[in-house]
XYZ file of N, CA and C in Angstrom:
459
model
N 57.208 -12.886 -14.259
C 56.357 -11.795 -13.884
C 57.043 -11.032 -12.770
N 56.685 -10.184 -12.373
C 57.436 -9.010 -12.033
C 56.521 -8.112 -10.999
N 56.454 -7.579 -9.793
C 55.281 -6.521 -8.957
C 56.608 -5.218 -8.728
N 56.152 -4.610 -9.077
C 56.448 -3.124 -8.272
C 55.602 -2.717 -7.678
N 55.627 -1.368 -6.842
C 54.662 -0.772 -5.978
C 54.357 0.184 -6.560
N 53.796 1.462 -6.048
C 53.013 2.697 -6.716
C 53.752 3.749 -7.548
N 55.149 3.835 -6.435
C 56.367 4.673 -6.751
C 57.249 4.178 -7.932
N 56.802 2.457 -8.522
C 57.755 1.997 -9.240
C 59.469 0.917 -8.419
N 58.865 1.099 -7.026
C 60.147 0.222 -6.912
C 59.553 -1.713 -7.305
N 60.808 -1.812 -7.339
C 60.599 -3.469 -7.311
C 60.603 -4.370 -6.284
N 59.412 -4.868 -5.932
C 58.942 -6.151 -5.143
C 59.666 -7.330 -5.101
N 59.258 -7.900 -6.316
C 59.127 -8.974 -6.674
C 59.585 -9.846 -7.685
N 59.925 -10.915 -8.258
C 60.009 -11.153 -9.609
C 59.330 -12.954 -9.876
N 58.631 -13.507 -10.346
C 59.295 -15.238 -10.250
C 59.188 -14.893 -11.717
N 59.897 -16.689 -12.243
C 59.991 -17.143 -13.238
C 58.950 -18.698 -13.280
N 58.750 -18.410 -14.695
C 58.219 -19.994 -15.224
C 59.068 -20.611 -15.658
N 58.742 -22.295 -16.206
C 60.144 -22.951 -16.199
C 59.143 -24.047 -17.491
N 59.512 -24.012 -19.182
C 58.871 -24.923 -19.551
C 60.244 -25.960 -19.474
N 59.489 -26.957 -19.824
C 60.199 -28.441 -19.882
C 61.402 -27.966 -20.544
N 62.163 -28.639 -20.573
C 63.358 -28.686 -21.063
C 63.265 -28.894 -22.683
N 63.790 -28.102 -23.686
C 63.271 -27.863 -24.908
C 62.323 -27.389 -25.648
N 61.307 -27.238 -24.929
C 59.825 -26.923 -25.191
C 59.638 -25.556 -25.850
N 60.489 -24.200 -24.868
C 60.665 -23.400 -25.386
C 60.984 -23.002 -26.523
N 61.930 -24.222 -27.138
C 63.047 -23.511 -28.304
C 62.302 -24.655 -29.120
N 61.312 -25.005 -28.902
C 60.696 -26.103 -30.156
C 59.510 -25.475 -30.888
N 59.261 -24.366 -30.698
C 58.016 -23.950 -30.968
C 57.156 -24.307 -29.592
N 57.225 -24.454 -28.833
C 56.177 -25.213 -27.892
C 56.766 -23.643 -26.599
N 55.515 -24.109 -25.191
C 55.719 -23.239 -24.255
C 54.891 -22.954 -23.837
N 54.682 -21.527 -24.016
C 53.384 -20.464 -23.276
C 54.107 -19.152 -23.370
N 52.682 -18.488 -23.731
C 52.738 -16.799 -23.417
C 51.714 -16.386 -22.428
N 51.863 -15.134 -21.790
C 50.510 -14.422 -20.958
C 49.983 -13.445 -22.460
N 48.338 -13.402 -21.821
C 47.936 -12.592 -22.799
C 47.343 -11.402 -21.989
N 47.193 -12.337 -20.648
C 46.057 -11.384 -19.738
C 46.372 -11.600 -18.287
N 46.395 -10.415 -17.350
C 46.756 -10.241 -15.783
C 45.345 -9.486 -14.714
N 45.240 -9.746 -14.194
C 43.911 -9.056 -13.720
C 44.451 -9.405 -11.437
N 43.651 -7.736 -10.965
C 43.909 -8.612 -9.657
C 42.644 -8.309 -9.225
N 42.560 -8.485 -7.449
C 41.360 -9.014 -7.485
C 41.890 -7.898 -6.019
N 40.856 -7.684 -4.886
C 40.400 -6.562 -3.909
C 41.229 -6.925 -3.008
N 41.744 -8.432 -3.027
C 42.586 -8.611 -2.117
C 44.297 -8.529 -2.266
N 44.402 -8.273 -3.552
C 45.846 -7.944 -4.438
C 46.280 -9.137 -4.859
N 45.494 -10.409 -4.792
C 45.703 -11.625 -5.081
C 45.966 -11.094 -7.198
N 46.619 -12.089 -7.811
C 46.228 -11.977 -9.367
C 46.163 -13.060 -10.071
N 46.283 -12.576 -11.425
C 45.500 -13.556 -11.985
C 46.208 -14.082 -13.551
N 46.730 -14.886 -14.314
C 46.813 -14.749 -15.511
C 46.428 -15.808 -16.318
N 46.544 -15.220 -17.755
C 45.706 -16.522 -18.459
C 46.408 -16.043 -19.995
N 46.649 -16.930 -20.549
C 47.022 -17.196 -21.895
C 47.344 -18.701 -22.718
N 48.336 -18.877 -23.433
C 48.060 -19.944 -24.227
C 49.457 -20.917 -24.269
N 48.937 -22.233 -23.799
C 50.007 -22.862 -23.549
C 50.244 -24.353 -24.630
N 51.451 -24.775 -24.767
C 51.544 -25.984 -25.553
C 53.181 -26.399 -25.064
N 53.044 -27.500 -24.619
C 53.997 -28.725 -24.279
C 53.637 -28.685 -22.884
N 54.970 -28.187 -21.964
C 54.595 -28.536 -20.381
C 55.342 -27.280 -19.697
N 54.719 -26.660 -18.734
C 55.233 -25.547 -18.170
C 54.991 -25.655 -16.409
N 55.722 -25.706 -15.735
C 55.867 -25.072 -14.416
C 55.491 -23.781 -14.194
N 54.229 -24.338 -13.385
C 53.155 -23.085 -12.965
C 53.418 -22.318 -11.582
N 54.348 -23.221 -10.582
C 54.913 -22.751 -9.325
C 56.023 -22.476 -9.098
N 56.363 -21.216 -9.327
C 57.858 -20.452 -9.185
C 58.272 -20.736 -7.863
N 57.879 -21.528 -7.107
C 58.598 -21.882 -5.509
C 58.937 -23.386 -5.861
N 59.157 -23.693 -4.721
C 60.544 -24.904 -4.671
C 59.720 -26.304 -5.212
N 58.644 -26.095 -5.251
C 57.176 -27.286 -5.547
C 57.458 -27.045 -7.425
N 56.546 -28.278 -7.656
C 56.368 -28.124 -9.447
C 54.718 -28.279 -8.879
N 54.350 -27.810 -10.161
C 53.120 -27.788 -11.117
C 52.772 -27.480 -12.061
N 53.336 -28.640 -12.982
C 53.124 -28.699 -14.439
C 51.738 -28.610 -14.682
N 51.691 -27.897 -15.878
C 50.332 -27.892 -16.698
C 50.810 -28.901 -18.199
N 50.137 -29.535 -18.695
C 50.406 -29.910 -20.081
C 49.415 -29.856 -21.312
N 50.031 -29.646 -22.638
C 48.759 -30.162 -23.670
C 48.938 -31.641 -23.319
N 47.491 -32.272 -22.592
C 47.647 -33.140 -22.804
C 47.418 -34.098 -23.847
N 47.469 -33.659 -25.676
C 47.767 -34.179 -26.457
C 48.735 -33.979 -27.318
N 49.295 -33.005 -27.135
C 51.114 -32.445 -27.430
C 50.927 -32.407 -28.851
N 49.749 -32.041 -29.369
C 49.358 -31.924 -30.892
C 50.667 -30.951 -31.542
N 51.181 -30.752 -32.513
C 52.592 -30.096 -32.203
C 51.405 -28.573 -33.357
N 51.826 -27.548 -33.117
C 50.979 -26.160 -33.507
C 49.558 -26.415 -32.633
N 48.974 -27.009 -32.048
C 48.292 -26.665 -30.703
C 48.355 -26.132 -29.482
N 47.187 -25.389 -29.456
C 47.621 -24.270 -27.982
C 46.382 -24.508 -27.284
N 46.217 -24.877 -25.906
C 45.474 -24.804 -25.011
C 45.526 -23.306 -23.624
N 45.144 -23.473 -23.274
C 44.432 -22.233 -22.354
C 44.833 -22.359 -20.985
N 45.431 -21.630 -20.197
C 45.787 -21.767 -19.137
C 44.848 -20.232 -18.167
N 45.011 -20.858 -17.057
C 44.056 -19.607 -15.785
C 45.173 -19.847 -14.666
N 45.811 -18.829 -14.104
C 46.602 -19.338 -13.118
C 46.356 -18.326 -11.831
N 46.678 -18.136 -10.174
C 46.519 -17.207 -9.409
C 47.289 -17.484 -8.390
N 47.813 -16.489 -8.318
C 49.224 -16.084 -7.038
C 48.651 -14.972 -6.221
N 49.092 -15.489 -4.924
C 48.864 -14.274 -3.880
C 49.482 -12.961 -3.960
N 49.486 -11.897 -3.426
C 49.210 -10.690 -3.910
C 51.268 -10.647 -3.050
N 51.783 -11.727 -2.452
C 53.323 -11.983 -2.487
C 54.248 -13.081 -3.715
N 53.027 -13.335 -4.313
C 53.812 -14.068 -6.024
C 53.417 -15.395 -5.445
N 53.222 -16.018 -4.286
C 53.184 -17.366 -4.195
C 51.831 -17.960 -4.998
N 52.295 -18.903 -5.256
C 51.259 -19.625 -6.270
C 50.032 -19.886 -5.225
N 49.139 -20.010 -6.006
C 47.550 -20.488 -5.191
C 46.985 -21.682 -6.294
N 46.763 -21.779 -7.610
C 46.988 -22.870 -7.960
C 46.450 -22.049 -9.857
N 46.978 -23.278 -10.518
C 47.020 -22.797 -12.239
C 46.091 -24.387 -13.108
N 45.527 -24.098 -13.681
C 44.532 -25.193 -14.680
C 44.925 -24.663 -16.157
N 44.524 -25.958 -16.693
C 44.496 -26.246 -17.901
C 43.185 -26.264 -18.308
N 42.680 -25.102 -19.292
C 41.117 -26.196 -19.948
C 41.595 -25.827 -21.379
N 41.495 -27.621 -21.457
C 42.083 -27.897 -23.306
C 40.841 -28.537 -24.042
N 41.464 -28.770 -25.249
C 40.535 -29.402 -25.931
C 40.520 -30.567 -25.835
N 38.854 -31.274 -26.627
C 38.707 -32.835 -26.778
C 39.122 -32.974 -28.328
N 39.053 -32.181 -28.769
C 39.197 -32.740 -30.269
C 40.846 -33.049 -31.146
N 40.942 -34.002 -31.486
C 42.129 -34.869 -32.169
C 42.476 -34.611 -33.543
N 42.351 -33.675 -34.077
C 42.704 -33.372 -35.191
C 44.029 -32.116 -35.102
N 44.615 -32.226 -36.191
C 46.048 -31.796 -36.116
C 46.208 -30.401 -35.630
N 45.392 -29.685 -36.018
C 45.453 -28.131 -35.359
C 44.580 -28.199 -34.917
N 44.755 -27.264 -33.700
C 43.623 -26.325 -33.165
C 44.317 -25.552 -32.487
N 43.604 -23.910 -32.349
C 44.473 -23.181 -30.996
C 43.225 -22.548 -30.329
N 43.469 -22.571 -29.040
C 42.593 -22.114 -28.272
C 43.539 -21.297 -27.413
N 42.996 -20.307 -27.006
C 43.541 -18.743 -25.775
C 43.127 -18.346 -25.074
N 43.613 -18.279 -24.043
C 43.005 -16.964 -22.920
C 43.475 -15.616 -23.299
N 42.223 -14.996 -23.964
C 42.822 -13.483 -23.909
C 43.071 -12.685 -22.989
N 42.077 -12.616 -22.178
C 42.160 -11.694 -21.235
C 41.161 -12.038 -20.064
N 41.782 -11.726 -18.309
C 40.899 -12.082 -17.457
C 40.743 -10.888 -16.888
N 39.830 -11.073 -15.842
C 39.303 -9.923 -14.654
C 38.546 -10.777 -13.641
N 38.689 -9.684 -12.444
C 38.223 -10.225 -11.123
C 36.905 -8.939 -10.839
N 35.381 -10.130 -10.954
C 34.898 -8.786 -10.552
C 34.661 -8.278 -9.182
N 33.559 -7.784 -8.404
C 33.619 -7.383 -6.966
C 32.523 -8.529 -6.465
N 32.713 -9.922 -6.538
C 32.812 -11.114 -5.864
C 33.372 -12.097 -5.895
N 34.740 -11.603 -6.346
C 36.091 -12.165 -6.532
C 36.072 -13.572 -7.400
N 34.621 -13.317 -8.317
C 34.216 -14.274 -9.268
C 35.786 -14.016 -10.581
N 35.943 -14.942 -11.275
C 36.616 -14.816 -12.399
C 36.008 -14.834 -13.725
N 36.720 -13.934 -14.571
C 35.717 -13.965 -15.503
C 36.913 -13.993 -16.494
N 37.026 -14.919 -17.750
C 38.170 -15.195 -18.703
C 37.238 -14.989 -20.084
N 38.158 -14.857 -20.783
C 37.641 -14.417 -22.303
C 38.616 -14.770 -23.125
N 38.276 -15.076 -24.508
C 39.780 -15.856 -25.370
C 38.749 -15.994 -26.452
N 39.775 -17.684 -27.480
C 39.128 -17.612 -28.903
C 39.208 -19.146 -28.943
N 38.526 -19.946 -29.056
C 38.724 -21.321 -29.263
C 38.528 -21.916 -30.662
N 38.774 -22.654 -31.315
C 38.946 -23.368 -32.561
C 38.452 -24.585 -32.493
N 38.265 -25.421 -31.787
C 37.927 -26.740 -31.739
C 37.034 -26.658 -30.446
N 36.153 -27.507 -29.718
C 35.956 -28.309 -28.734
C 36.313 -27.966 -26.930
N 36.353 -27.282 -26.785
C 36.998 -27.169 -25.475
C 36.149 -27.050 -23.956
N 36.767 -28.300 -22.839
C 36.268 -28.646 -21.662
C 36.830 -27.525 -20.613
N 35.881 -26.426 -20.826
C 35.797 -25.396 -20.009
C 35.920 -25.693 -18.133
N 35.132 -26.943 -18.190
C 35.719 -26.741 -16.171
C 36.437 -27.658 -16.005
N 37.941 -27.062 -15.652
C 38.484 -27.194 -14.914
C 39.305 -28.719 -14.028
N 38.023 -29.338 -13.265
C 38.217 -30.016 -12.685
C 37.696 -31.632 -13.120
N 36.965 -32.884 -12.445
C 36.846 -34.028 -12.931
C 35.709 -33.915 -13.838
N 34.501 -32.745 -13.463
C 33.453 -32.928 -14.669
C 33.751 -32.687 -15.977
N 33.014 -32.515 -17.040
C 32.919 -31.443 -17.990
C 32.132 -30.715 -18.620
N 32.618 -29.296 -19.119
C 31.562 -28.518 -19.913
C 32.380 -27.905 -21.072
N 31.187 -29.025 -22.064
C 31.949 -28.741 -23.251
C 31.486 -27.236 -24.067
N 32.235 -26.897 -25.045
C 32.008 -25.764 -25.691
C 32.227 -25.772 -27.123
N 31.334 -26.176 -28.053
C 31.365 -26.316 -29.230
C 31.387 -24.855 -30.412
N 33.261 -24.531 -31.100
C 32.704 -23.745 -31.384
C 31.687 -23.939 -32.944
N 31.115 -22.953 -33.389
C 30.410 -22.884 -34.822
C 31.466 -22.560 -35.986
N 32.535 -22.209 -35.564
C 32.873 -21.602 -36.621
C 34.621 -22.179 -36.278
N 34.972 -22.661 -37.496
C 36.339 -23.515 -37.297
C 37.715 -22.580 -36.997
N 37.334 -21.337 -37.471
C 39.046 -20.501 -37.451
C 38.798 -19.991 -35.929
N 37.889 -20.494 -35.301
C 38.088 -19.556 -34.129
C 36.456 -18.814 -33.618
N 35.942 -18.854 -32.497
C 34.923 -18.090 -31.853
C 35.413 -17.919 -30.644
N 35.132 -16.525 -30.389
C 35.342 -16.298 -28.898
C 34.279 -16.649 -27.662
N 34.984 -16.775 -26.737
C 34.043 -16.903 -25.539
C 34.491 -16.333 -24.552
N 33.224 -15.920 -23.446
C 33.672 -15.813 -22.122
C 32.750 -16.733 -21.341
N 33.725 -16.699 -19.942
C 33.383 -17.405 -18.944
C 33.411 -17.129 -17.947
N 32.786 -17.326 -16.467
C 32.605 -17.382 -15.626
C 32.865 -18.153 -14.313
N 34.100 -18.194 -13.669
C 34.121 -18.965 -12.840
C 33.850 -18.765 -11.283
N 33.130 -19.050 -10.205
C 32.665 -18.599 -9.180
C 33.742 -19.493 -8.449
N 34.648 -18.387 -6.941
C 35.640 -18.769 -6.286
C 35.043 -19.232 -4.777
């Protein structure tokens, strides 16, 4: 990812770093969606599978599928300060064990209470928060239903 300023000069740049092979296996991550927020902090979210380095500084923070289903994609939310430094990146994947599924972050935004709000398409099962609880999300329909969400910062 990349910041310029108003005029177009260049800021900034980092890089992500998947595992070693991951890239060239079919496996990785793309962005689908960037959003910033009042404080120039930002934001991205798209769809990840194997293991990727979420902190372009001298630290790691891998995200993983943690079932490495091989054509499975889980969902990533990530946010860097408004100087590229990381602030921190999650995984919300699925529970379900069957050979495919893809789930995405399409697209995020920050609204004016620096709440997050993500939107995508899930296929299977997916534990929307984040952290040690869960909230599951069952979709109805197997090729895919979209959702949005809400996360309060």
């Amino acid at each position: 990812m990349a910041k310029y300023n108003a005029n177009g000069t260049f800021l900034f740049s980092r890089g992500f770093t998947p595992e070693e092979g991951d890239a060239y296996n079919g496996n990785g991550f793309s962005f689908n969606g960037i959003a910033t927020d009042k404080d120039h902090n930002f934001y991205i979210t798209g769809q990840l599978d194997g293991k990727v380095d979420f902190d372009p500084g001298p630290n790691n923070n891998y995200l993983t599928n943690p079932q490495n289903i091989n054509s499975s994609f889980d969902i990533f939310l990530a946010k860097y300060d408004s100087l590229g430094r990381y602030q921190f990146a999650n995984s919300l994947y699925s529970t379900d064990t069957f050979s495919f599924r893809a789930h995405w972050g399409q697209d995020v935004w920050v609204d004016e209470h620096n709440d997050i709000v993500l939107t995508g398409v899930a296929s299977g099962t997916i534990d929307f928060d984040p952290g040690a609880d869960t909230l599951l999300f069952h979709p109805t329909y197997s090729n895919g239903c979209l959702f949005l969400t809400k996360y309060v910062q």
